[in-house]
Amino acid sequence: MTTQPDFDAIVIGGGPSGATAAHDLAVQGYRVMLLDKAGRIKPCGGAVPPRLLKDFDIPQSLLVAHAKSARIIAPSNKTVDMPVGDGFVGMVDRDVFDEWLRARAGDAGAMRITGTCEAVDDRADGMAVVSYREGRNAAAQTVTARCVIGADGARSRVAQQCIPGGDKMKCVFAYHEVVKVPDTITEDYDPARCDVYYQGHLSPDFYAWVFPHGETASIGLGSANKGFPLRETTRLMREQTGLSKWETLRKEGAPIPLKPLKRWDNGRNVLVAGDAAGVVAPSSGEGIFYAMTAGRMSANAVSEFLRTGDAKALKGARRQFMKAHGRVFWILGMMQFFWYRNDSMRERFVKMCADPDVQRLTWEAYMNKELVRREPKAHMKIFFKDLGHLIGLKPVKG
């Protein structure tokens, strides 16, 4: 290389994935720039498993609620309660949580810049050149780095410009409203329970939710149908659940990717992570844990690239992620394909979730973020139950 770059790595996007990658690289002593927009909060139920707190050293103080159960609601309005048992589902507010992660990256040594990326280009000597603006009317600035990590969301500009196939991301469109929970609750709402609605009129191909956040709650839904009226349906849902009079604090919408990209790097000096790489779990839409995991794996791959100069190291991020979580993503994708097709199938799905074996193994897989392999008999039992529901051999009523 003929000149020294401004940074070893530039991370574009300061959500959980980008902030984690920037932190991990800064801790290793690399010169890191973290470029992030200001004031944008992603619509998110905010659920995180206990494993996330341990893996990423997250303090309990960032949790605004501990959900001890989930209640799923069928098209017929029949409900199934799924108690977590001895564990819990942690709930975070993304505005506070994301900023804490960014601040931690800054404390580790990453240079934080508030601005918007406009382009990522190659230079003849192998450097990546990032053009950005710190404000809409501000002059464009450029910085150089040996490597760029794009963690700038499902409609990633970095992926579209630099990654083959990055412009073909299929997404669910999510929308939620954050409401203030009144001091006295007379509605059917439990501050320690996540409610999930599998009802076609609320979402034709995904689900709707009411998630507790301590003093607030997230009420929202998602659909891959671009013409589906998200805002109007959320209003109808609030009326249906009796929460229409609760004070609305803010409204947010954004695309959420449906499956991981087939490629995460450009073979030279750019890698994507988080939503930009498509790492949101099918069926559940869970993204925070997987985003942070991809961010850490991307940081490890970039560190290897910076150490060796071998761009093949960048491929390690996707390879490592898919080895750890690809099977779970495939199974969840099949579940979404089969069970979310119509209300008849949703009804059967909710019925199946009443099974104690299904509940126990579901929560164990969620808490540990891996398939539970030590009980083959239980898995075979669930497989045949699932198959029976799928082809209609088991009655919905009973």
C-alpha angles and dihedrals in degrees: 000000000000099000137026113256121235090240140010090226137007117202114202112203127034103216121118093290099046095041091050092049092048092048095049093049093046091051088056090057100256122142103250134182119198112201115191139161116244127237100012117130119188117228104250140153086226098223118158129175121233089248089068091060090053099041095048101030094243116171119238088233089077091064112096094186142010112220111207097184146012125225118202120199123209127212088261088055091247110145135213121198117212110192114203094219117209093352135065143212110241119221124208135184107234096216092059097032097050093046091051089054092049091048090051090053089051092049088052090057107271114139108236117214123180108216149096125271113232102177145352115210139175123243123211092249092056098262121136115231118208120197117198144158126221090208139010092259096033122111117263116258130196132210132177133223140170089237140012128208113202110208095153102129141265093312090048114182089200093054093046093051101038115020123073106243092011091123093059101066112149113215147187112226110229129195132177142170121218110217134187114249109227121236090242115045118201096158127089094271130127118195089211097049135079114215118207120188119206096188124134095218089058094043126357094202110012132025144267127233149196109201125182119236102175107254090013138039135212116229115184153118143207140217138174088215104103092203096053110117101236098175095044092046091049088054090051090047092054089052091048092051095041093244098112094107096052111111114262112224100180143345126219138177136181143151118265119202120244101208141002119276114254089235131031103182138052094224092248120052112330131086131173129213142178117012089350087064093042098247101155116123114250118236094017101044090219110161116152098077093043092046092053091044091052089046091055093045090049091051090052091050092048091048089055090048092050091048098047105022088227110134090200086077089074090069089065093079096064093037092054094045096049092046090055100038110008095098092052090049091051093051093047090048091054090048091053092047095052105031103038097053099097142344093266090060092042089054090054091046093055090047090053091051090064089072111107093220091053091049095047096048092042092056093043090053091047095049095045098033093226137086115270105241102170095083108057093162092056091049092051090048091052092045093058092043090050091048091049093052091045096055094035100249092126116064118242091219121062 
